[in-house]
XYZ file of C-alpha atoms in Angstrom:
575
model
C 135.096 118.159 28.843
C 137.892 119.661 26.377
C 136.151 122.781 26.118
C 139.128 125.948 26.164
C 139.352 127.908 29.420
C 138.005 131.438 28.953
C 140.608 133.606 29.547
C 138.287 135.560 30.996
C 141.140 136.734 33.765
C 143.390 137.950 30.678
C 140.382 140.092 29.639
C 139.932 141.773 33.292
C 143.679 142.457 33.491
C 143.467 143.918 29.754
C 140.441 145.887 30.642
C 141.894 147.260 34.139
C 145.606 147.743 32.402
C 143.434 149.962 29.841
C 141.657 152.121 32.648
C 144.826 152.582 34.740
C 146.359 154.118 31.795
C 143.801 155.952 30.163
C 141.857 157.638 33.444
C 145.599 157.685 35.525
C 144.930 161.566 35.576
C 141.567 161.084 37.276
C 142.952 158.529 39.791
C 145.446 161.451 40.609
C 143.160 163.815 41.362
C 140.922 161.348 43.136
C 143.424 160.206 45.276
C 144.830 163.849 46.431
C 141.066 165.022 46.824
C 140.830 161.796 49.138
C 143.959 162.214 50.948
C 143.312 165.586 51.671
C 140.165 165.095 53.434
C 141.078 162.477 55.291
C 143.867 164.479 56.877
C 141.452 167.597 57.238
C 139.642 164.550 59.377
C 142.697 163.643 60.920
C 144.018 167.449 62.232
C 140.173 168.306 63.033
C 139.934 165.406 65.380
C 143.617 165.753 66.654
C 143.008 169.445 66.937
C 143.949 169.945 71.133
C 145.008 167.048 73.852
C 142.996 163.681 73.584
C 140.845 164.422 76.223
C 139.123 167.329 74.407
C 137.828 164.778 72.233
C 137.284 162.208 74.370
C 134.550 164.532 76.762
C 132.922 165.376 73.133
C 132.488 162.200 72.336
C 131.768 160.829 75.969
C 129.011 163.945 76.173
C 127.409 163.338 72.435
C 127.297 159.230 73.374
C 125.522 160.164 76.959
C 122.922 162.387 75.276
C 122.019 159.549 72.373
C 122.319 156.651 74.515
C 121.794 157.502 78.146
C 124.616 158.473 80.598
C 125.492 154.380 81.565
C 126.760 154.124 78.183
C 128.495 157.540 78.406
C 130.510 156.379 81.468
C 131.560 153.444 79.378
C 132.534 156.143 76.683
C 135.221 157.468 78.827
C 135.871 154.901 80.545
C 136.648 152.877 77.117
C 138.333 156.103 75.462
C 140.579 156.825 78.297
C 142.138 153.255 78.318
C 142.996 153.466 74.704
C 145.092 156.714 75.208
C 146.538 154.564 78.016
C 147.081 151.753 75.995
C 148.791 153.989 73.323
C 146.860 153.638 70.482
C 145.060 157.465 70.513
C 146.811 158.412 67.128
C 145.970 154.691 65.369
C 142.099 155.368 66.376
C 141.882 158.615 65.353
C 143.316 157.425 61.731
C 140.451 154.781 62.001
C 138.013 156.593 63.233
C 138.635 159.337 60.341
C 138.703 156.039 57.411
C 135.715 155.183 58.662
C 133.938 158.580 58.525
C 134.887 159.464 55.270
C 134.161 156.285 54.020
C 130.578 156.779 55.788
C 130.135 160.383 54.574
C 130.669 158.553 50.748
C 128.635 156.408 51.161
C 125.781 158.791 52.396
C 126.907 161.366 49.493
C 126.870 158.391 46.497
C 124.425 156.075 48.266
C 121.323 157.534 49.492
C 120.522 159.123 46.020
C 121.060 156.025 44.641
C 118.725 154.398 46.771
C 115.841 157.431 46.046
C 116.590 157.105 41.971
C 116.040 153.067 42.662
C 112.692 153.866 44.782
C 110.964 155.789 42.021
C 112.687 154.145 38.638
C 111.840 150.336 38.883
C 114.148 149.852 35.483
C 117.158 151.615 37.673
C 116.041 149.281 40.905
C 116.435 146.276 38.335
C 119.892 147.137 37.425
C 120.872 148.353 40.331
C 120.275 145.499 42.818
C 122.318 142.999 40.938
C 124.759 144.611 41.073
C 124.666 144.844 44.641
C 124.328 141.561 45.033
C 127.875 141.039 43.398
C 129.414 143.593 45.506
C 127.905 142.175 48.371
C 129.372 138.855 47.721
C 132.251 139.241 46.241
C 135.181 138.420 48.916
C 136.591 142.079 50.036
C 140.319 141.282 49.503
C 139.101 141.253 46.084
C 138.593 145.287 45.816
C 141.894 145.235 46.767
C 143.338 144.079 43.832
C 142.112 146.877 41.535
C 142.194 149.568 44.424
C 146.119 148.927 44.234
C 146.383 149.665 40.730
C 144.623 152.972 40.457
C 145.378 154.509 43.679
C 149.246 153.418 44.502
C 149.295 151.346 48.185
C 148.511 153.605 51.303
C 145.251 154.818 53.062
C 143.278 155.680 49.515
C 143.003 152.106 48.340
C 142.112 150.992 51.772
C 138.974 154.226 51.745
C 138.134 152.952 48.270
C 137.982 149.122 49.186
C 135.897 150.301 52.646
C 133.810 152.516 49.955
C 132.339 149.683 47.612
C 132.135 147.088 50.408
C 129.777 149.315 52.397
C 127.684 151.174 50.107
C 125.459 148.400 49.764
C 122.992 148.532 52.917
C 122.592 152.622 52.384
C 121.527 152.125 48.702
C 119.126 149.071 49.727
C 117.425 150.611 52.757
C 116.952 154.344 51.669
C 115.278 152.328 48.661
C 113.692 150.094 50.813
C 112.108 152.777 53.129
C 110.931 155.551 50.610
C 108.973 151.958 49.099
C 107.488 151.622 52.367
C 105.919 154.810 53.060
C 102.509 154.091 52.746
C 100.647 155.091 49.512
C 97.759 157.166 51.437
C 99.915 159.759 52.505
C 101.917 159.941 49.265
C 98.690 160.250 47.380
C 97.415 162.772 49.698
C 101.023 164.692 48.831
C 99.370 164.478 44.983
C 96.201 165.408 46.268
C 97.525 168.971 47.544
C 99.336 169.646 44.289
C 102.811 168.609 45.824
C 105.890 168.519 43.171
C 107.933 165.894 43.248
C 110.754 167.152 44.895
C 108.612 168.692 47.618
C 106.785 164.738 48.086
C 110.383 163.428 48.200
C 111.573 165.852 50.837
C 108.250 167.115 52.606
C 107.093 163.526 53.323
C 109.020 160.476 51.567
C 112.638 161.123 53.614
C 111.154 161.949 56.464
C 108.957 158.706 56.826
C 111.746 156.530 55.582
C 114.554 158.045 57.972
C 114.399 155.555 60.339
C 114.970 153.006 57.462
C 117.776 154.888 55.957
C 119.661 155.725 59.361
C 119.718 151.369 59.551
C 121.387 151.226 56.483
C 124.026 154.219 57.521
C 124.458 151.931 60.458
C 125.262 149.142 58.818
C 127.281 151.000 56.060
C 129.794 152.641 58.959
C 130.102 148.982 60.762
C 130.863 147.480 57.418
C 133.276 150.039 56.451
C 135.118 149.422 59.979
C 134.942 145.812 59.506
C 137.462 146.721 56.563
C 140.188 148.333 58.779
C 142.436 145.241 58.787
C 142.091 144.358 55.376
C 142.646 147.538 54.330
C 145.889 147.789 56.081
C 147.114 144.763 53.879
C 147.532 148.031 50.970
C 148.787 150.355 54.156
C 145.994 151.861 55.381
C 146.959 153.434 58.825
C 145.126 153.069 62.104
C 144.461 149.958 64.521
C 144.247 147.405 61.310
C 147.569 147.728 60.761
C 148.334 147.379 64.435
C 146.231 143.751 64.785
C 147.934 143.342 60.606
C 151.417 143.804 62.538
C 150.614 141.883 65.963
C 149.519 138.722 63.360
C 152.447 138.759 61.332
C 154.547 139.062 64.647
C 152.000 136.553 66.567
C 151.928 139.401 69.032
C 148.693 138.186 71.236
C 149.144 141.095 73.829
C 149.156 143.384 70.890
C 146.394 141.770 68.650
C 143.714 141.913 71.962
C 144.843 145.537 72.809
C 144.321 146.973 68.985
C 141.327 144.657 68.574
C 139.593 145.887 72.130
C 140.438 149.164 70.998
C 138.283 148.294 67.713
C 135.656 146.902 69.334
C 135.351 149.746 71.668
C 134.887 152.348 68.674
C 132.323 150.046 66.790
C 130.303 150.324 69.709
C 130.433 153.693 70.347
C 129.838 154.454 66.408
C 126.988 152.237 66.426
C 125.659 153.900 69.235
C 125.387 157.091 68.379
C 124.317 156.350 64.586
C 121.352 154.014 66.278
C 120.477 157.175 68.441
C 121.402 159.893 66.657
C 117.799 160.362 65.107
C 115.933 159.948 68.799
C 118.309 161.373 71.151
C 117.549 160.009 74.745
C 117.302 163.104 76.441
C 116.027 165.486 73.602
C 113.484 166.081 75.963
C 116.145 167.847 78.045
C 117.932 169.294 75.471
C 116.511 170.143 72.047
C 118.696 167.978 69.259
C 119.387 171.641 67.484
C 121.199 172.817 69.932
C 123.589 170.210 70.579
C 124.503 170.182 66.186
C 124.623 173.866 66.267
C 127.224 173.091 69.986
C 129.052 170.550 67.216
C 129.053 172.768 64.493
C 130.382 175.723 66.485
C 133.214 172.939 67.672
C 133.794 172.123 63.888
C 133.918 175.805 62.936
C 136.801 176.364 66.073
C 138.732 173.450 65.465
C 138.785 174.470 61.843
C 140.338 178.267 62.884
C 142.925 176.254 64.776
C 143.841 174.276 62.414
C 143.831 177.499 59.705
C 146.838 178.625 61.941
C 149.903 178.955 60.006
C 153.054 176.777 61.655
C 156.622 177.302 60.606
C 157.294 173.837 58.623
C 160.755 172.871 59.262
C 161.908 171.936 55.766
C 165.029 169.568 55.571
C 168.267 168.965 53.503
C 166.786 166.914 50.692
C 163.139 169.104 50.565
C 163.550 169.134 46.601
C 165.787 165.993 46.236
C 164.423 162.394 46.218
C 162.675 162.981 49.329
C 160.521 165.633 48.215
C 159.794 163.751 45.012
C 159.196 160.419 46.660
C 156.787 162.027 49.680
C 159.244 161.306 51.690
C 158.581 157.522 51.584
C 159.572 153.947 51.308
C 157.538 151.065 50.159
C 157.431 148.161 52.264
C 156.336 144.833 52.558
C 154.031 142.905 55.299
C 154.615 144.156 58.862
C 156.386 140.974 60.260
C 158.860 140.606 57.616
C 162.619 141.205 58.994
C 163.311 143.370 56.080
C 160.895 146.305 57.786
C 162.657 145.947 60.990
C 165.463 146.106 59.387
C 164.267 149.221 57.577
C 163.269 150.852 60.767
C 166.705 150.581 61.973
C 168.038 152.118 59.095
C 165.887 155.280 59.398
C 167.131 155.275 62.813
C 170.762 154.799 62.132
C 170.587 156.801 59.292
C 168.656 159.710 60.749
C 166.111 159.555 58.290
C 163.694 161.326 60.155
C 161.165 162.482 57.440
C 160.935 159.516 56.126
C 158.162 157.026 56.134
C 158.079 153.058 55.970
C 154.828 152.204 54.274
C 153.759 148.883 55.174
C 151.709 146.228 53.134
C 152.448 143.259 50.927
C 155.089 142.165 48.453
C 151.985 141.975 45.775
C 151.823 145.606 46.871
C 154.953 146.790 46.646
C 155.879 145.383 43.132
C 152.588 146.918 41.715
C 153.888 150.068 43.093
C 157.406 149.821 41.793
C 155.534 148.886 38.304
C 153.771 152.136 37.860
C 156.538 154.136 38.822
C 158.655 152.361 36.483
C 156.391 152.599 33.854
C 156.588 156.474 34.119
C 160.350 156.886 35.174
C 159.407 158.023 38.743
C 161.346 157.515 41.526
C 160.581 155.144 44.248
C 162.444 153.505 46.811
C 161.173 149.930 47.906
C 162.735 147.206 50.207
C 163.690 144.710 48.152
C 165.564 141.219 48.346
C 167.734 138.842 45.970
C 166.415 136.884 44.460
C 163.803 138.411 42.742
C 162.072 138.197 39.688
C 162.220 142.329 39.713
C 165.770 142.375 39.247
C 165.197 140.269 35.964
C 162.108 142.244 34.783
C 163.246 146.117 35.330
C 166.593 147.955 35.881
C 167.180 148.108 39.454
C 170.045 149.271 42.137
C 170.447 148.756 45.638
C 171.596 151.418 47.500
C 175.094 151.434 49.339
C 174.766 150.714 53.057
C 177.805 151.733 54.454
C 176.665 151.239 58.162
C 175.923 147.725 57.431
C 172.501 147.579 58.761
C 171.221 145.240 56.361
C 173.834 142.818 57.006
C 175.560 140.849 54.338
C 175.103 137.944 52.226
C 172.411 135.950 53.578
C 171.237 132.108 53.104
C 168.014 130.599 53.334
C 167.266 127.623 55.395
C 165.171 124.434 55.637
C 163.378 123.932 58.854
C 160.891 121.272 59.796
C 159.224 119.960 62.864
C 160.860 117.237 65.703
C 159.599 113.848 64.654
C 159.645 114.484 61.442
C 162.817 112.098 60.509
C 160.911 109.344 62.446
C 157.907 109.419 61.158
C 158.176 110.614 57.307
C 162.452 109.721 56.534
C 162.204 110.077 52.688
C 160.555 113.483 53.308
C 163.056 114.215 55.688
C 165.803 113.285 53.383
C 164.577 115.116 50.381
C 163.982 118.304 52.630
C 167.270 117.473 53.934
C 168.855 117.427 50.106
C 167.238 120.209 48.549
C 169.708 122.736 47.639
C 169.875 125.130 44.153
C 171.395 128.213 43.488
C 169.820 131.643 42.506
C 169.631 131.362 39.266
C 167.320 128.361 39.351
C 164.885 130.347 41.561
C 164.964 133.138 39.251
C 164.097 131.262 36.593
C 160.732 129.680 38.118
C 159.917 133.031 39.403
C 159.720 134.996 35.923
C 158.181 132.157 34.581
C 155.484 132.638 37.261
C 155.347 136.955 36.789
C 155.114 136.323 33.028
C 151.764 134.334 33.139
C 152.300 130.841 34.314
C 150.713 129.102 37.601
C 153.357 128.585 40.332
C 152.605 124.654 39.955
C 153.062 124.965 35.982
C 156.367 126.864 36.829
C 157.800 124.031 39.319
C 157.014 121.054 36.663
C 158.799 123.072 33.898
C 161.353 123.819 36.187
C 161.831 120.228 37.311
C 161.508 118.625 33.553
C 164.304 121.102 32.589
C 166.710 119.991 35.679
C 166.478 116.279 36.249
C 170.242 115.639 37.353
C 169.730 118.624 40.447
C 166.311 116.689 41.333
C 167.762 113.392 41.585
C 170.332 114.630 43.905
C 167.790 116.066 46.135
C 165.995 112.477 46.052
C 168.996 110.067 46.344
C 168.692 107.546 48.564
C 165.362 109.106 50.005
C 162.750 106.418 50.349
C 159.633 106.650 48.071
C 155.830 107.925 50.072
C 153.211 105.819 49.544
C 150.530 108.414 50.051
C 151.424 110.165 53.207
C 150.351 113.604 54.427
C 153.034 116.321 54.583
C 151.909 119.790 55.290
C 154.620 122.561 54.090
C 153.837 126.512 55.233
C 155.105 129.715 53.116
C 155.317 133.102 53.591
C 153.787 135.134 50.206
C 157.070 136.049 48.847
C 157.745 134.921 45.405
C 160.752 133.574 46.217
C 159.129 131.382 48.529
C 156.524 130.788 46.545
C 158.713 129.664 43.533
C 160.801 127.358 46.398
C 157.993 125.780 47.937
C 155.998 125.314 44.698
C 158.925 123.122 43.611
C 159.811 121.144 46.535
C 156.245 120.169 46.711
C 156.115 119.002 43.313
C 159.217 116.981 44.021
C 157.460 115.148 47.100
C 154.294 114.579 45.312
C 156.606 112.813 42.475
C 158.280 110.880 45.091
C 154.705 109.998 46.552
C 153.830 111.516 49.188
C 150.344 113.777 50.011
C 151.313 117.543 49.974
C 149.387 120.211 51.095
C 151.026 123.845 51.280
C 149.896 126.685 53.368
C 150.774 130.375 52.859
C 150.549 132.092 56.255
C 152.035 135.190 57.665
C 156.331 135.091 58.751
C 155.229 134.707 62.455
C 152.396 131.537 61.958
C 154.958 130.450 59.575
C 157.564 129.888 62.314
C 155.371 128.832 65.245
C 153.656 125.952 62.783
C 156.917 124.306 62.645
C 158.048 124.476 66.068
C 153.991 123.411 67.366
C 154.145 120.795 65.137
C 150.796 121.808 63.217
C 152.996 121.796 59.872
C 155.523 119.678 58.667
C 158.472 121.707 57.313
C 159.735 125.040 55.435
C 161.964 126.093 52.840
C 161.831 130.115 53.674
C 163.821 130.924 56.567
C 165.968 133.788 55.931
C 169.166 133.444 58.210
C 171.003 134.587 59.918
C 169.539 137.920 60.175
C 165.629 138.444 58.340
C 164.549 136.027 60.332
C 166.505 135.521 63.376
C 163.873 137.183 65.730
C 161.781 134.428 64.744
C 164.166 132.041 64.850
C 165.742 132.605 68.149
C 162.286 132.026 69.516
C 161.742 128.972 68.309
C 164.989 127.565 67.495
C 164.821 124.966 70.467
C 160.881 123.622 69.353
C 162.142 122.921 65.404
C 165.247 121.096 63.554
C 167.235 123.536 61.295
C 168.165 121.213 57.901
C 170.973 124.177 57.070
C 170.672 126.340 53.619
C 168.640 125.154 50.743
C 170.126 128.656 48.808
C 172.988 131.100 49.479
C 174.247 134.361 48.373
C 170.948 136.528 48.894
C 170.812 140.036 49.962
C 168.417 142.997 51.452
C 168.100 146.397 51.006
C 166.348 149.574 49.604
C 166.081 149.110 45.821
C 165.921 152.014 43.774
C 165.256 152.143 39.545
C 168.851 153.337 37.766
C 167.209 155.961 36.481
C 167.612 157.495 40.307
C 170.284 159.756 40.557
C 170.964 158.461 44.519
C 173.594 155.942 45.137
C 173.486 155.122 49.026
C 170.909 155.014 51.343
C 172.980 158.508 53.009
C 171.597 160.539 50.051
C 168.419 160.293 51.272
C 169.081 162.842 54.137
């Protein structure tokens, strides 16, 4: 069928482009009214040593669930302060709070105007159904745009994909109470609002505590993807530990997840029929948590002398004191780390997330001349699209000029030789890579970018394919990291091996996977190793397991990219 595409993606960008500029005063005040309790969450639960907390908790689990599953409270709590993720969980636990107390604040009326107004229950639920399956990476996307990367996005994202089961089951049970007694309600001359609250709630609680229940799990079922916009807490731990292929690291962050699901779920099952309420009445141990809230609150009120550095109303006081990042596992953040060590940066902050992340970032600050630092790399489309500087790094800790490198698996010259050869041949400068990137930021697919690409530089292509021998239909799996650099490279040398016959399939994985598929032999070959010093953690540890095929491009560099609108000129000035 020859029937147009709908650009029906170029009227959701339109449509999103128009609310991020016209409502970008709301999202401001959104995000600092969300930021701000979350870290009222954050100092009320870090308010004394851990195990202050961790008797509250272990006390308020034994009296909802019995005391075998308040031994395995403290037993569980204790080994993650051991384990040294106390401060990751309490960022989790507070994300998932909020994003439980929104849902209760937004959801449950919902769910009582769709029990009594069929027309609202018939717009409602359809909605629902979208959010319900639409894939959760995808509130992401948006979340980015209107709330800047960090822990809002993440609270949003958790927000939307949770609300769902409290709006369904507080409608669901206030449906269910049964008519006699509601009529009975009418009979005595009850108001509305006195049959909603005086009988309604109370018979559908047990109904509408399910759907909490399933709201909080949900929300903490987002803590990983949420960290992909860095959110804080033990997703960005397991985030890090996959990029890294850190097993030790993934089980003790994911145990540690595990542990607070259960313990949330729990108390939120219980929480309505305490097991021992027959010991103690369930008033008095609220009124013992309130009276804990109301202390920990007076603590925190507590004035402390704030130590206020050099640059407190320089770049660093402008910028919040920190630096957009990338994914966890790319060598860039280490590298980044070691230059707020080196440096003394102390006050500052490395923000992790994605490239996709960071350059949305560095696009609304560019759009309104704000100052941001990002890590950044050449080559990059960025450089071509905006006005950008690095910043001088006189102790070197980026390194120099940098190439990137072709690596595939042992066997592979055996077994697939053209391949081999071509992979073996593929070499272009910076300029070409440039070129396919823009293409690809200003609209194109990354496969429409490679053919033009290709069509425009036959004489470079036939160098990479002399004297390789032609496929005839063979499998060749190629992995990428989610750079656009890599994606431009990869997207090209593909399209080059398909022309030359052979099957190509390309996987984007994290830097880590990306490494140990090579050297395990589960993927064929690369073109995105950055050497000799992004990448050489990686590559020192599998260097023995792969075959190196030397540079495919040289002459790029890393470093903190600032706009040139920023008065700084060195990564020094940001002391």
């Amino acid at each position: 069928m020859n029937i147009p595409k709908i650009p029906l993606g170029d009227w959701i960008d339109v449509f999103v482009d128009w609310v991020t500029i016209h409502f970008a005063v709301f999202f401001a005040f959104l995000t600092t009214t969300i930021e701000g309790l979350l870290n009222i969450i954050v100092d009320l639960l870090s308010v004394g040593p851990p195990i202050v907390l961790i008797i509250v908790l272990t006390l308020l689990v034994a009296y909802t669930s019995r005391w075998p599953l308040g031994i395995f409270t403290l037993i569980s709590l204790l080994l993650i302060e051991n384990l040294g993720y106390w401060d990751s969980s309490i960022q989790t636990l507070a994300i998932v709070l909020l994003s439980g107390l929104l849902t209760i604040i937004i959801g449950i009326p919902i769910g009582i105007w769709c029990a009594q107004r069929k027309t609202v229950r018939n717009i409602v639920t359809p909605i629902l159904d979208f959010m319900q399956t639409m894939p959760a990476f995808v509130y992401l996307i948006p979340s980015i745009l209107f709330f800047g990367i960090g822990v809002v996005p993440g609270i949003i994202a958790s927000f939307i994909f949770a609300i769902a089961p409290t709006i369904r089951m507080t409608n669901l049970g206030i449906q269910e109470v049964p008519k006699d007694l509601v009529e009975a309600a009418n009979a005595f001359g009850s108001s509305k609002s006195q049959k909603l609250f005086k009988v309604q709630i109370p018979l559908a609680m047990p109904t509408i505590m399910a759907g909490i229940n399933q709201s909080i799990m949900l929300a903490l079922s987002m803590v990983v993807t949420a960290s992909l916009v860095g959110a804080p807490g033990l997703g960005a731990d397991v985030y890090r530990a996959v990029s890294k292929i850190d097993v030790g690291t993934g089980f003790e962050a994911g145990l540690s997840i595990v542990i607070i699901a259960i313990i949330l779920d729990r108390i939120t099952q219980n929480l309505r029929n305490p097991a021992y309420k027959h010991i103690v009445k369930p008033k008095v141990i609220f009124s013992a948590l309130a009276a804990l809230i109301i202390v920990g609150v007076a603590v925190m009120a507590i004035p402390e002398k704030e130590e206020i550095g050099g640059n407190a109303n320089g770049i660093g006081k402008q910028t919040d004191y920190k630096i957009i990042g990338i994914e966890p596992g790319a060598g860039i953040m280490s590298q980044t780390n070691t230059a707020i060590k080196d440096y003394h940066l102390d006050d500052w902050q490395l923000v992790e997330g994605s490239s996709a992340a960071m350059v949305a970032e560095l696009k609304k600050a560019y759009a309104a001349k704000e100052p941001i630092i990002v890590t950044g790399w050449s080559p990059h489309w960025k450089f071509s699209s905006f006005d950008l500087k690095y910043l001088d790094d006189p102790k070197g800790v980026f390194g120099g000029s940098e190439d990137i490198n072709t690596l595939v698996r042992k066997g592979l010259e055996q077994e697939l030789p053209g391949a081999y050869t071509i992979l073996d041949q593929f070499f272009w400068e910076t300029g070409d890579m440039e070129d396919v990137m823009v293409d690809i930021e200003n609209g194109m697919s990354a496969e429409e970018a490679a053919e033009k690409w290709i069509e425009a530089n036959p004489d470079k292509v036939a160098e990479w394919t002399k004297g390789a021998q032609a496929g005839n239909g063979e499998s060749i799996n190629l992995v990428y990291v989610a750079w656009d650099s890599e994606i431009a490279s990869t997207n090209v040398i593909s399209k080059v091996l398909e022309q030359q016959g052979y099957d190509v399939t390309l996987n984007q994985v994290e830097v880590g996977p990306m490494f140990a598929g090579i050297a395990n032999g589960s993927a064929d070959g690369m073109v995105s190793a950055w050497l000799p010093s992004t990448h050489v953690e990686y590559y020192n540890t599998y260097k023995e397991d792969l075959v190196d095929l030397g540079p495919n491009l040289q002459g790029t560099k890393n470093g903190l990219v600032v706009p040139e609108y920023v008065d700084i000129d060195s990564i020094e000035d940001l002391k």
